[in-house]
mmCIF file of C-alpha atoms in Angstrom:
data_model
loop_
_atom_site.group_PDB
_atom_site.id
_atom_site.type_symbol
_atom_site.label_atom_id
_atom_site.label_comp_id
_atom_site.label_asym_id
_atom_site.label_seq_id
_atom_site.Cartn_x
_atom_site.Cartn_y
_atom_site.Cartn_z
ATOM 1 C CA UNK F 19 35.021 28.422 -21.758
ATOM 2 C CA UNK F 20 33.844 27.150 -18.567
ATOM 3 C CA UNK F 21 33.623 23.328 -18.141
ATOM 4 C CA UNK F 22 29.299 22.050 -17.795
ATOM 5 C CA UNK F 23 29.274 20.205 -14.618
ATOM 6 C CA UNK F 24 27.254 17.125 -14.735
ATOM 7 C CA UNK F 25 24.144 16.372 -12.480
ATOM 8 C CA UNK F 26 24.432 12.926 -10.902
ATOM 9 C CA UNK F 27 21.904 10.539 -11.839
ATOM 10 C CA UNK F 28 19.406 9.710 -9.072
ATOM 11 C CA UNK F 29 18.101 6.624 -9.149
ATOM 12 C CA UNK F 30 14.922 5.684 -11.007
ATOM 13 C CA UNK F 31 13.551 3.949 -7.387
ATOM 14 C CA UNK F 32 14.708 3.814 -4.018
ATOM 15 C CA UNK F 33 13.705 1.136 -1.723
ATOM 16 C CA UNK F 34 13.655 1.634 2.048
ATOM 17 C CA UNK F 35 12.456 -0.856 5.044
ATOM 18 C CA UNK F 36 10.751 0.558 7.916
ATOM 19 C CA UNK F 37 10.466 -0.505 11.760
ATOM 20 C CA UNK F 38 7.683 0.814 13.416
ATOM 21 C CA UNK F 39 7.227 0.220 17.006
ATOM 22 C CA UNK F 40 3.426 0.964 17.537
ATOM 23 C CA UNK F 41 2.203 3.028 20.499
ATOM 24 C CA UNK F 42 -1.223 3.419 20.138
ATOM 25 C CA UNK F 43 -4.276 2.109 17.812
ATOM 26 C CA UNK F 44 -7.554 3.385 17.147
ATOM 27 C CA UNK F 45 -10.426 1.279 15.571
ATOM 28 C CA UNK F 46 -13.649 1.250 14.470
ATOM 29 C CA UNK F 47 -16.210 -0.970 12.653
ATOM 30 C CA UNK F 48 -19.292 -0.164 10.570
ATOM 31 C CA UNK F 49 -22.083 -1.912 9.560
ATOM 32 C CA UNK F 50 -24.729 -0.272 7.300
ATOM 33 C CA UNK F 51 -26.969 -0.828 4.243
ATOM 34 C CA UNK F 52 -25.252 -0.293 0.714
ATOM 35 C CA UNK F 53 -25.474 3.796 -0.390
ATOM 36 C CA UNK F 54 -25.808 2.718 -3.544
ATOM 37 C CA UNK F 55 -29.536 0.943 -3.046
ATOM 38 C CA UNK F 56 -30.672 4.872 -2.491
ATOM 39 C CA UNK F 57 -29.094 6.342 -5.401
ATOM 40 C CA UNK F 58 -30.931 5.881 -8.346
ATOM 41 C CA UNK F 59 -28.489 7.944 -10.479
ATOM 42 C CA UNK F 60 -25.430 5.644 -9.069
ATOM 43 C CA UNK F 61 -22.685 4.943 -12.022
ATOM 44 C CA UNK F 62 -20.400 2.902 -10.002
ATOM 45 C CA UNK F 63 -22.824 0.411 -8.612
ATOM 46 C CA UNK F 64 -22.358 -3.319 -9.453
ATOM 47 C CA UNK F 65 -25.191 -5.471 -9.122
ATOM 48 C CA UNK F 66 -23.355 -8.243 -7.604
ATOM 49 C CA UNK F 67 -22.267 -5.783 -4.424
ATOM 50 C CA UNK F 68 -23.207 -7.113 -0.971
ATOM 51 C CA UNK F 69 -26.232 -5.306 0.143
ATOM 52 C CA UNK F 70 -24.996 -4.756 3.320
ATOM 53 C CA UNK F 71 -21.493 -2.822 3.797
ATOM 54 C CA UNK F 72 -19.409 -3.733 6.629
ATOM 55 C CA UNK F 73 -16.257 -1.410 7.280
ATOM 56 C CA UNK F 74 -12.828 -1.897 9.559
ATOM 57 C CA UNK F 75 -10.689 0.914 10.399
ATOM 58 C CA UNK F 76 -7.306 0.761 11.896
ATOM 59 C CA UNK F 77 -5.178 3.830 12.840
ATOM 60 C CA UNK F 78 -1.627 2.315 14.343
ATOM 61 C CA UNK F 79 0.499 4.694 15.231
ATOM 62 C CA UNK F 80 4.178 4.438 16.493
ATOM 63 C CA UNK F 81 7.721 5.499 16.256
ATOM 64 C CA UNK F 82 10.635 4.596 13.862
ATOM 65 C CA UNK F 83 13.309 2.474 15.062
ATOM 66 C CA UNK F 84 14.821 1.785 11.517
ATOM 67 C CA UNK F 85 16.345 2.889 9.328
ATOM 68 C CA UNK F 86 18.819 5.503 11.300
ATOM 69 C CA UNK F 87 17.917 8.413 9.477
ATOM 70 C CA UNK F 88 14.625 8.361 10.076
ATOM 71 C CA UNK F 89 14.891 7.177 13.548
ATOM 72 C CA UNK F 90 12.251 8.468 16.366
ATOM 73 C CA UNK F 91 9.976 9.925 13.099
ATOM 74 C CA UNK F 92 6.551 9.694 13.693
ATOM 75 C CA UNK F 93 4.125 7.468 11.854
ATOM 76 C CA UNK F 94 0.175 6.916 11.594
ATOM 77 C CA UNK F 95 -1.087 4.629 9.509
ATOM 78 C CA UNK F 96 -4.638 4.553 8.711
ATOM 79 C CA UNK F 97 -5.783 1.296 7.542
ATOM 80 C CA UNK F 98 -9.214 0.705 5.777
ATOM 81 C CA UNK F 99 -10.875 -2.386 5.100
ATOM 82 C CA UNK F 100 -15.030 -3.297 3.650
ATOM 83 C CA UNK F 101 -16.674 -6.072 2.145
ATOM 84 C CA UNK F 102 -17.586 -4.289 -1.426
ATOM 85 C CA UNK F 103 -16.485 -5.200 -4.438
ATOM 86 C CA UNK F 104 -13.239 -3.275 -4.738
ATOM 87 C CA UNK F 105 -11.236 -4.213 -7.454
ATOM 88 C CA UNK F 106 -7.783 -3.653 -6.091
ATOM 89 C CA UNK F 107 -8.243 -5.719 -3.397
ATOM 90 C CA UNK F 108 -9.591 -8.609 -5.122
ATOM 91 C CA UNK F 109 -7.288 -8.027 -8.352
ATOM 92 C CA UNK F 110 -5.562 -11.073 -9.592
ATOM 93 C CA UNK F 111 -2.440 -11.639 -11.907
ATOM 94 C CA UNK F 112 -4.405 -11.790 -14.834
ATOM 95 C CA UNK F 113 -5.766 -8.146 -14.274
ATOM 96 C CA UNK F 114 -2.078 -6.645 -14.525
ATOM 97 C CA UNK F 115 -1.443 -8.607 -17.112
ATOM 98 C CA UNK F 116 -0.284 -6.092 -20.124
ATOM 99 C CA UNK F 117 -2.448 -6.286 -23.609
ATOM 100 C CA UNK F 118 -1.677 -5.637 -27.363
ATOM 101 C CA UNK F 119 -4.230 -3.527 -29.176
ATOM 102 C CA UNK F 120 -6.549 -6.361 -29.671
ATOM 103 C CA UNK F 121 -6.696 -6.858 -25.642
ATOM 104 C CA UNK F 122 -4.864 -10.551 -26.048
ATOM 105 C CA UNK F 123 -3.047 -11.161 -22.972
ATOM 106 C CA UNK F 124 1.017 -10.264 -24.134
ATOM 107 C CA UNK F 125 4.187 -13.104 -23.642
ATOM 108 C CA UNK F 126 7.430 -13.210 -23.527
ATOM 109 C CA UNK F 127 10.084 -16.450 -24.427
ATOM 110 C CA UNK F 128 11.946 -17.484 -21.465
ATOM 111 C CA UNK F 129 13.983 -20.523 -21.734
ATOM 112 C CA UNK F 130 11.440 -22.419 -24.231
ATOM 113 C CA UNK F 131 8.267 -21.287 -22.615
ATOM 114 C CA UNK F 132 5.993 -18.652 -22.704
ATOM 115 C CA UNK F 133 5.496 -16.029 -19.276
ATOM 116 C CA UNK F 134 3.194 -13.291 -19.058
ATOM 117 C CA UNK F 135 4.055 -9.520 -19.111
ATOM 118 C CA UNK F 136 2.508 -7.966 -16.326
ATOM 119 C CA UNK F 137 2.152 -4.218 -15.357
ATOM 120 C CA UNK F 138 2.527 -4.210 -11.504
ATOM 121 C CA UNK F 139 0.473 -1.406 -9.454
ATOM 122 C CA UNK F 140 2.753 1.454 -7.793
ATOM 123 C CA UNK F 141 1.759 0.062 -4.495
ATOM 124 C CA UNK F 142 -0.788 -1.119 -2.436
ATOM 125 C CA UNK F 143 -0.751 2.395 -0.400
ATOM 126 C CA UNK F 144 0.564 6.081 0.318
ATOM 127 C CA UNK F 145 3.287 7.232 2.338
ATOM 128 C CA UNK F 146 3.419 11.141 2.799
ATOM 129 C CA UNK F 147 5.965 13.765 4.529
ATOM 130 C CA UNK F 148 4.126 16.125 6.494
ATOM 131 C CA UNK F 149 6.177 19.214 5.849
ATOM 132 C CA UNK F 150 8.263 20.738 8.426
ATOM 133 C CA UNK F 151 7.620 18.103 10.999
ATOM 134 C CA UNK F 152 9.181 14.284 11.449
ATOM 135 C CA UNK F 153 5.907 13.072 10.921
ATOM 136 C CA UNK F 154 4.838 10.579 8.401
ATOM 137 C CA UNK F 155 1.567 9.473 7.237
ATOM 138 C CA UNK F 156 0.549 6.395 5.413
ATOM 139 C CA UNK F 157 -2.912 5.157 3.693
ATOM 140 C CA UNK F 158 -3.672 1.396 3.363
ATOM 141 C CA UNK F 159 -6.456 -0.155 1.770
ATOM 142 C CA UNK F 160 -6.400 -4.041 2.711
ATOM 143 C CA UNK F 161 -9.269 -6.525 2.707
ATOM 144 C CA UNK F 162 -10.745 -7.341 5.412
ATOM 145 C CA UNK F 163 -9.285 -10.754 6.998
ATOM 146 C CA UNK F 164 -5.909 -8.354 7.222
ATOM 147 C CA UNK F 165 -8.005 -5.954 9.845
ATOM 148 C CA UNK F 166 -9.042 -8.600 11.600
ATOM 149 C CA UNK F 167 -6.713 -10.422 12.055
ATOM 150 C CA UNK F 168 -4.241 -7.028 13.503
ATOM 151 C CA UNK F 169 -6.849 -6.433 15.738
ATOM 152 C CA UNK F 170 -6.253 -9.755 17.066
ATOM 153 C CA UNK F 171 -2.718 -8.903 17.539
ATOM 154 C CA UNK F 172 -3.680 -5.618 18.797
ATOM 155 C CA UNK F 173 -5.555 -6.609 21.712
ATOM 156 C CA UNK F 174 -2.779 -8.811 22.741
ATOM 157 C CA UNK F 175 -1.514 -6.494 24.750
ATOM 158 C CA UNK F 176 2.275 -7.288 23.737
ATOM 159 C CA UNK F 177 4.510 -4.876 22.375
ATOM 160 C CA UNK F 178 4.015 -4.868 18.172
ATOM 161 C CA UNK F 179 6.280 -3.381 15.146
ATOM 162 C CA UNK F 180 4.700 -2.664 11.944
ATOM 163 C CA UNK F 181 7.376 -3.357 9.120
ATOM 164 C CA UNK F 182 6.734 -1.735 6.334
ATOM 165 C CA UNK F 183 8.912 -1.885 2.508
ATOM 166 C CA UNK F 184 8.777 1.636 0.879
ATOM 167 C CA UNK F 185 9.461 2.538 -2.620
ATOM 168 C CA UNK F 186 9.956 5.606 -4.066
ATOM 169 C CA UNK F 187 9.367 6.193 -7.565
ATOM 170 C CA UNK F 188 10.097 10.037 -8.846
ATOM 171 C CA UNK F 189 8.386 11.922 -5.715
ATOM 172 C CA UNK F 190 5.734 9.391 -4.486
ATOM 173 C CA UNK F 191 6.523 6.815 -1.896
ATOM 174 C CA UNK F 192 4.576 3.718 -2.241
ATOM 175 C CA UNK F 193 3.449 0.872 0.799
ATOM 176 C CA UNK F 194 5.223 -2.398 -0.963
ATOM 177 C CA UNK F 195 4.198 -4.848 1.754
ATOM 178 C CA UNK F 196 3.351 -4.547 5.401
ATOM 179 C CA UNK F 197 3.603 -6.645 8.243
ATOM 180 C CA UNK F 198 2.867 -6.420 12.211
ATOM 181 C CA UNK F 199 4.201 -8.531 14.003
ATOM 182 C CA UNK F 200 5.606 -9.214 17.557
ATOM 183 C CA UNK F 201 9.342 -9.392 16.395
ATOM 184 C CA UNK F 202 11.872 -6.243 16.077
ATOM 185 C CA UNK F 203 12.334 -5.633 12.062
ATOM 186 C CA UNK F 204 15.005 -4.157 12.678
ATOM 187 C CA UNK F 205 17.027 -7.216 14.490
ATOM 188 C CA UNK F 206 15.813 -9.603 11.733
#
């Protein structure tokens, strides 16, 4: 009877830090009355949205210095920023905070004292493979003080490294935190 060989476990995530060392930007800003003021049939208008929309967006492109095996990939990262009410962006603790079925906020006993059970997002953005190629792209939706202030550090005219902490969950490859910054990630 022939022995069942056994498939190695992979592991539920996999966490991987990037070094970027950006080459180019794009940007653009909008300004422009809310949509939503000329659609009477709107379902996902809030009446407290600013009547006025104003929209950053970043595309920062570079190569990978870190980690080895991905060395001299290719990344763009398109980064999106505006001034209406999106949730994500303004979500606090108590919106991932997990709820029975009565919606009361769930606990847990730690040492004497009660902490709350939260239900973190997946990220705060998308990394894809494009197939075939070492190319990489990556969708962040930040608020709007972030975009500023990169473009600030953009138009310095120094040499910049995005540093970005993947995580990989099943097949999706999530944006954990991102930085840019004037400093090598890879040498910290």
């Amino acid at each position: 009877m022939p022995r069942k060989s056994r498939r190695q476990k992979r592991p539920e995530e996999e966490h991987t830090h990037l070094a970027i060392r950006v080459e180019r930007c794009e940007t653009s800003v909008e300004a422009a009355v809310n949509y939503n003021v000329y659609r009477t049939e709107s379902l996902d208008s809030d009446d407290d949205d600013p009547l006025y929309r104003f929209t950053t967006r970043l595309t920062v492109a570079g190569i990978s210095t870190y980690p080895q095996e991905r060395a001299g990939d290719t990344y763009e990262v398109a980064i999106y920023a505006d001034n209406l009410g999106s949730g994500d962006i303004r979500a606090t603790l108590r919106d991932v905070q997990e709820r029975d079925e009565y919606g009361s906020p769930k606990y847990r006993q730690y040492r004497g004292r009660q902490i709350p059970i939260y239900s973190p997002p997946p990220g705060m953005g998308l990394i894809d493979k494009i197939r075939g190629e070492p190319r990489w792209t990556i969708w962040l939706r930040v608020s709007p003080c972030f975009t500023s202030d990169a473009l600030a550090l953009l138009s310095s005219g120094r040499l910049l490294f995005l540093a970005i902490h993947e995580r990989k969950k099943d097949r999706a490859r999530w944006v954990q935190s991102v930085s840019l910054q004037t400093t090598d990630p890879a040498e910290e």
